[in-house]
Amino acid sequence: WEVEQRRMLALVHAVLQEDVRELDGGWEPVLFEAEMKGALPFSLEESDDVVALHGRVDRVDWSRATQSYRVIDYKVKLSSEQKAVDKNLRLAAVRGQRLQPPLYLLMAQATVPPLLDARANNATLSCEGVWFYYLAPAWERPLTRERFPGDAWVSDLSRPLEQTFRVLLQGIHHGQFLVNPSEACEACEYRGICRSTHVPTLARVRSDAAAFSHRALKRTDLPKSPVEGEGGARQSNEKMSRPRKGMPR
């Protein structure tokens, strides 16, 4: 326990140092464990009902200089290195692997601006993005930050995002909870009752037309832009997370 205490204290110390250094760039934490509500910007084909969203975010920062805010979500990672799915949040979102960022973005855009009216003197606020702050003692940086863009739902990312959510929600609407084995199965608490290792079940799933669209999500790619060029290369989020002193991101 003493060894674990030292590890935890070292992690907290390193994270606080990084966090304070970044806040020197002009961001101010203003909301913590904030309850938020919103809705998806589309309805399902089977129904005109609005898909309501309800959740709680860890932290919201705002910048007086840029009249913008950002959402922070903390993630504890005990792995030895960062996985690709944790680096590129845009790609992970359109592939249905990391859905929190686009959902948090919608809820924040519907909830945060009215809460910051007094601070912003009723100015129009923009969302700088949703950030995952990985607390990872074994990674190269104990505090690693990755950003999901704040304009995702009004950019060329909106169409693949909507298609992904439609596939998943339609499956839920029709009661399709498909066996879809992945590395996540190793840590799943329900692996003892799931049939993800049952060969006949997997054979049926592979031939099930209802599963095709779900498997296709894993092959979805990001829309290419002139800036990114061929291959849809992304700008490094880590570079963006290092603001110069006195210059808010």
GROMACS .gro file of C-alpha atoms in nm:
model
  249
    1TRP     CA    1   0.000   0.000   0.000
    2GLU     CA    2   0.288   0.238   0.074
    3VAL     CA    3   0.429   0.180  -0.275
    4GLU     CA    4   0.089   0.241  -0.431
    5GLN     CA    5   0.050   0.561  -0.228
    6ARG     CA    6   0.381   0.691  -0.361
    7ARG     CA    7   0.276   0.609  -0.718
    8MET     CA    8  -0.057   0.787  -0.675
    9LEU     CA    9   0.101   1.095  -0.517
   10ALA     CA   10   0.360   1.114  -0.795
   11LEU     CA   11   0.085   1.098  -1.055
   12VAL     CA   12  -0.124   1.367  -0.883
   13HIS     CA   13   0.182   1.592  -0.852
   14ALA     CA   14   0.274   1.551  -1.220
   15VAL     CA   15  -0.085   1.609  -1.335
   16LEU     CA   16  -0.130   1.921  -1.121
   17GLN     CA   17   0.194   2.068  -1.251
   18GLU     CA   18   0.084   2.015  -1.611
   19ASP     CA   19  -0.266   2.144  -1.543
   20VAL     CA   20  -0.149   2.463  -1.373
   21ARG     CA   21   0.102   2.526  -1.651
   22GLU     CA   22  -0.171   2.500  -1.911
   23LEU     CA   23  -0.413   2.722  -1.721
   24ASP     CA   24  -0.154   2.999  -1.743
   25GLY     CA   25  -0.262   3.020  -2.107
   26GLY     CA   26  -0.589   3.190  -2.013
   27TRP     CA   27  -0.836   2.911  -1.938
   28GLU     CA   28  -1.039   2.927  -1.618
   29PRO     CA   29  -1.225   2.623  -1.474
   30VAL     CA   30  -1.582   2.735  -1.401
   31LEU     CA   31  -1.802   2.424  -1.382
   32PHE     CA   32  -1.739   2.087  -1.216
   33GLU     CA   33  -1.948   1.770  -1.232
   34ALA     CA   34  -2.202   1.974  -1.425
   35GLU     CA   35  -2.531   1.815  -1.521
   36MET     CA   36  -2.622   1.876  -1.885
   37LYS     CA   37  -2.900   1.804  -2.129
   38GLY     CA   38  -2.934   1.820  -2.504
   39ALA     CA   39  -3.061   1.628  -2.804
   40LEU     CA   40  -2.933   1.471  -3.122
   41PRO     CA   41  -2.977   1.706  -3.421
   42PHE     CA   42  -3.184   1.451  -3.610
   43SER     CA   43  -3.463   1.197  -3.550
   44LEU     CA   44  -3.481   0.832  -3.647
   45GLU     CA   45  -3.657   0.733  -3.968
   46GLU     CA   46  -3.895   0.513  -3.769
   47SER     CA   47  -4.001   0.799  -3.543
   48ASP     CA   48  -4.014   1.177  -3.529
   49ASP     CA   49  -3.928   1.171  -3.161
   50VAL     CA   50  -3.627   1.372  -3.049
   51VAL     CA   51  -3.343   1.162  -2.905
   52ALA     CA   52  -3.281   1.335  -2.572
   53LEU     CA   53  -2.940   1.339  -2.404
   54HIS     CA   54  -2.868   1.367  -2.035
   55GLY     CA   55  -2.531   1.343  -1.868
   56ARG     CA   56  -2.267   1.492  -1.643
   57VAL     CA   57  -1.928   1.629  -1.746
   58ASP     CA   58  -1.620   1.649  -1.526
   59ARG     CA   59  -1.519   2.007  -1.594
   60VAL     CA   60  -1.586   2.311  -1.812
   61ASP     CA   61  -1.327   2.585  -1.870
   62TRP     CA   62  -1.384   2.920  -2.030
   63SER     CA   63  -1.158   3.184  -2.183
   64ARG     CA   64  -1.246   3.550  -2.142
   65ALA     CA   65  -1.004   3.651  -2.419
   66THR     CA   66  -1.160   3.429  -2.685
   67GLN     CA   67  -1.516   3.413  -2.544
   68SER     CA   68  -1.508   3.036  -2.573
   69TYR     CA   69  -1.542   2.733  -2.346
   70ARG     CA   70  -1.422   2.375  -2.353
   71VAL     CA   71  -1.532   2.049  -2.195
   72ILE     CA   72  -1.282   1.837  -2.000
   73ASP     CA   73  -1.336   1.467  -1.935
   74TYR     CA   74  -1.082   1.278  -1.722
   75LYS     CA   75  -0.985   0.922  -1.810
   76VAL     CA   76  -0.766   0.693  -1.599
   77LYS     CA   77  -0.547   0.466  -1.809
   78LEU     CA   78  -0.336   0.186  -1.659
   79SER     CA   79  -0.203   0.053  -1.990
   80SER     CA   80   0.166   0.082  -2.078
   81GLU     CA   81   0.108   0.298  -2.386
   82GLN     CA   82  -0.156   0.502  -2.563
   83LYS     CA   83  -0.370   0.316  -2.816
   84ALA     CA   84  -0.466   0.455  -3.154
   85VAL     CA   85  -0.834   0.471  -3.058
   86ASP     CA   86  -0.744   0.704  -2.771
   87LYS     CA   87  -0.538   0.934  -2.994
   88ASN     CA   88  -0.770   1.014  -3.282
   89LEU     CA   89  -1.104   1.096  -3.121
   90ARG     CA   90  -1.260   1.208  -3.450
   91LEU     CA   91  -1.195   0.873  -3.618
   92ALA     CA   92  -1.295   0.682  -3.304
   93ALA     CA   93  -1.625   0.872  -3.296
   94VAL     CA   94  -1.728   0.803  -3.657
   95ARG     CA   95  -1.637   0.437  -3.605
   96GLY     CA   96  -1.860   0.418  -3.297
   97GLN     CA   97  -1.568   0.350  -3.063
   98ARG     CA   98  -1.567   0.678  -2.868
   99LEU     CA   99  -1.915   0.832  -2.860
  100GLN     CA  100  -1.878   1.053  -2.552
  101PRO     CA  101  -1.708   1.348  -2.728
  102PRO     CA  102  -1.981   1.419  -2.987
  103LEU     CA  103  -2.254   1.365  -2.726
  104TYR     CA  104  -2.082   1.587  -2.469
  105LEU     CA  105  -2.045   1.851  -2.738
  106LEU     CA  106  -2.418   1.857  -2.811
  107MET     CA  107  -2.509   1.874  -2.442
  108ALA     CA  108  -2.254   2.147  -2.373
  109GLN     CA  109  -2.374   2.362  -2.662
  110ALA     CA  110  -2.729   2.339  -2.529
  111THR     CA  111  -2.643   2.392  -2.161
  112VAL     CA  112  -2.321   2.589  -2.106
  113PRO     CA  113  -2.379   2.928  -2.278
  114PRO     CA  114  -2.673   3.029  -2.052
  115LEU     CA  115  -2.467   2.934  -1.745
  116LEU     CA  116  -2.184   3.163  -1.854
  117ASP     CA  117  -2.395   3.462  -1.961
  118ALA     CA  118  -2.298   3.667  -1.657
  119ARG     CA  119  -1.926   3.604  -1.706
  120ALA     CA  120  -1.941   3.667  -2.079
  121ASN     CA  121  -2.168   3.974  -2.057
  122ASN     CA  122  -2.422   3.793  -2.278
  123ALA     CA  123  -2.170   3.763  -2.562
  124THR     CA  124  -2.201   3.475  -2.809
  125LEU     CA  125  -1.983   3.189  -2.689
  126SER     CA  126  -1.824   2.917  -2.900
  127CYS     CA  127  -1.714   2.570  -2.792
  128GLU     CA  128  -1.343   2.514  -2.845
  129GLY     CA  129  -1.384   2.139  -2.815
  130VAL     CA  130  -1.418   1.835  -2.593
  131TRP     CA  131  -1.092   1.722  -2.439
  132PHE     CA  132  -1.003   1.384  -2.297
  133TYR     CA  133  -0.745   1.425  -2.020
  134TYR     CA  134  -0.580   1.088  -1.979
  135LEU     CA  135  -0.427   1.025  -1.636
  136ALA     CA  136  -0.178   0.759  -1.737
  137PRO     CA  137   0.115   0.691  -1.502
  138ALA     CA  138   0.286   0.451  -1.745
  139TRP     CA  139   0.259   0.670  -2.057
  140GLU     CA  140   0.527   0.906  -2.182
  141ARG     CA  141   0.326   1.197  -2.038
  142PRO     CA  142   0.129   1.127  -1.717
  143LEU     CA  143  -0.126   1.384  -1.834
  144THR     CA  144  -0.196   1.335  -2.204
  145ARG     CA  145  -0.459   1.550  -2.374
  146GLU     CA  146  -0.658   1.476  -2.689
  147ARG     CA  147  -0.915   1.705  -2.847
  148PHE     CA  148  -1.244   1.650  -3.028
  149PRO     CA  149  -1.328   1.962  -3.233
  150GLY     CA  150  -1.599   2.200  -3.116
  151ASP     CA  151  -1.736   2.247  -3.468
  152ALA     CA  152  -1.782   1.874  -3.533
  153TRP     CA  153  -2.160   1.890  -3.582
  154VAL     CA  154  -2.140   2.178  -3.833
  155SER     CA  155  -1.832   2.059  -4.024
  156ASP     CA  156  -1.772   1.783  -4.277
  157LEU     CA  157  -1.761   1.548  -3.978
  158SER     CA  158  -2.134   1.589  -3.914
  159ARG     CA  159  -2.250   1.354  -4.189
  160PRO     CA  160  -2.042   1.049  -4.088
  161LEU     CA  161  -2.128   1.118  -3.724
  162GLU     CA  162  -2.500   1.117  -3.802
  163GLN     CA  163  -2.468   0.797  -4.007
  164THR     CA  164  -2.288   0.626  -3.718
  165PHE     CA  165  -2.549   0.724  -3.463
  166ARG     CA  166  -2.830   0.621  -3.699
  167VAL     CA  167  -2.682   0.273  -3.738
  168LEU     CA  168  -2.643   0.227  -3.363
  169LEU     CA  169  -2.980   0.375  -3.267
  170GLN     CA  170  -3.169   0.181  -3.532
  171GLY     CA  171  -3.011  -0.136  -3.400
  172ILE     CA  172  -3.126  -0.050  -3.048
  173HIS     CA  173  -3.472   0.043  -3.178
  174HIS     CA  174  -3.506  -0.301  -3.338
  175GLY     CA  175  -3.360  -0.487  -3.040
  176GLN     CA  176  -3.038  -0.581  -3.219
  177PHE     CA  177  -2.762  -0.623  -2.964
  178LEU     CA  178  -2.507  -0.802  -3.174
  179VAL     CA  179  -2.210  -1.006  -3.061
  180ASN     CA  180  -1.913  -0.799  -3.175
  181PRO     CA  181  -1.586  -0.939  -3.032
  182SER     CA  182  -1.296  -0.698  -2.981
  183GLU     CA  183  -1.008  -0.637  -2.741
  184ALA     CA  184  -1.262  -0.472  -2.509
  185CYS     CA  185  -1.399  -0.822  -2.434
  186GLU     CA  186  -1.092  -0.898  -2.221
  187ALA     CA  187  -1.194  -0.645  -1.955
  188CYS     CA  188  -1.571  -0.677  -1.993
  189GLU     CA  189  -1.756  -0.769  -1.673
  190TYR     CA  190  -2.016  -0.964  -1.874
  191ARG     CA  191  -1.777  -1.184  -2.069
  192GLY     CA  192  -1.883  -1.483  -1.858
  193ILE     CA  193  -2.239  -1.475  -1.992
  194CYS     CA  194  -2.170  -1.331  -2.338
  195ARG     CA  195  -2.143  -1.571  -2.633
  196SER     CA  196  -1.853  -1.385  -2.792
  197THR     CA  197  -1.641  -1.702  -2.782
  198HIS     CA  198  -1.918  -1.938  -2.899
  199VAL     CA  199  -1.816  -2.046  -3.249
  200PRO     CA  200  -2.165  -2.130  -3.387
  201THR     CA  201  -2.298  -1.796  -3.262
  202LEU     CA  202  -2.011  -1.608  -3.425
  203ALA     CA  203  -2.074  -1.792  -3.752
  204ARG     CA  204  -2.439  -1.683  -3.749
  205VAL     CA  205  -2.342  -1.324  -3.670
  206ARG     CA  206  -2.098  -1.313  -3.962
  207SER     CA  207  -2.375  -1.413  -4.202
  208ASP     CA  208  -2.642  -1.190  -4.044
  209ALA     CA  209  -2.731  -0.901  -4.273
  210ALA     CA  210  -2.823  -0.690  -3.970
  211ALA     CA  211  -2.461  -0.705  -3.855
  212PHE     CA  212  -2.312  -0.580  -4.183
  213SER     CA  213  -2.372  -0.212  -4.112
  214HIS     CA  214  -2.225  -0.247  -3.764
  215ARG     CA  215  -1.909  -0.412  -3.892
  216ALA     CA  216  -1.883  -0.150  -4.165
  217LEU     CA  217  -1.850   0.121  -3.899
  218LYS     CA  218  -1.504  -0.013  -3.813
  219ARG     CA  219  -1.395   0.065  -4.170
  220THR     CA  220  -1.536   0.417  -4.178
  221ASP     CA  221  -1.275   0.680  -4.257
  222LEU     CA  222  -1.264   1.052  -4.194
  223PRO     CA  223  -1.366   1.290  -4.472
  224LYS     CA  224  -1.060   1.429  -4.645
  225SER     CA  225  -0.993   1.799  -4.654
  226PRO     CA  226  -0.742   2.007  -4.852
  227VAL     CA  227  -0.547   2.069  -4.531
  228GLU     CA  228  -0.523   1.700  -4.446
  229GLY     CA  229  -0.465   1.576  -4.801
  230GLU     CA  230  -0.452   1.211  -4.890
  231GLY     CA  231  -0.495   0.971  -4.603
  232GLY     CA  232  -0.687   1.214  -4.382
  233ALA     CA  233  -0.389   1.290  -4.161
  234ARG     CA  234  -0.481   1.485  -3.850
  235GLN     CA  235  -0.305   1.772  -3.682
  236SER     CA  236  -0.143   1.667  -3.359
  237ASN     CA  237  -0.373   1.739  -3.068
  238GLU     CA  238  -0.081   1.735  -2.830
  239LYS     CA  239   0.075   2.028  -3.011
  240MET     CA  240  -0.252   2.217  -2.980
  241SER     CA  241  -0.262   2.148  -2.608
  242ARG     CA  242   0.054   2.346  -2.542
  243PRO     CA  243  -0.053   2.712  -2.551
  244ARG     CA  244   0.207   2.982  -2.527
  245LYS     CA  245   0.199   3.172  -2.202
  246GLY     CA  246  -0.064   3.443  -2.222
  247MET     CA  247  -0.213   3.307  -2.544
  248PRO     CA  248  -0.538   3.111  -2.488
  249ARG     CA  249  -0.604   2.830  -2.725
   0.00000   0.00000   0.00000
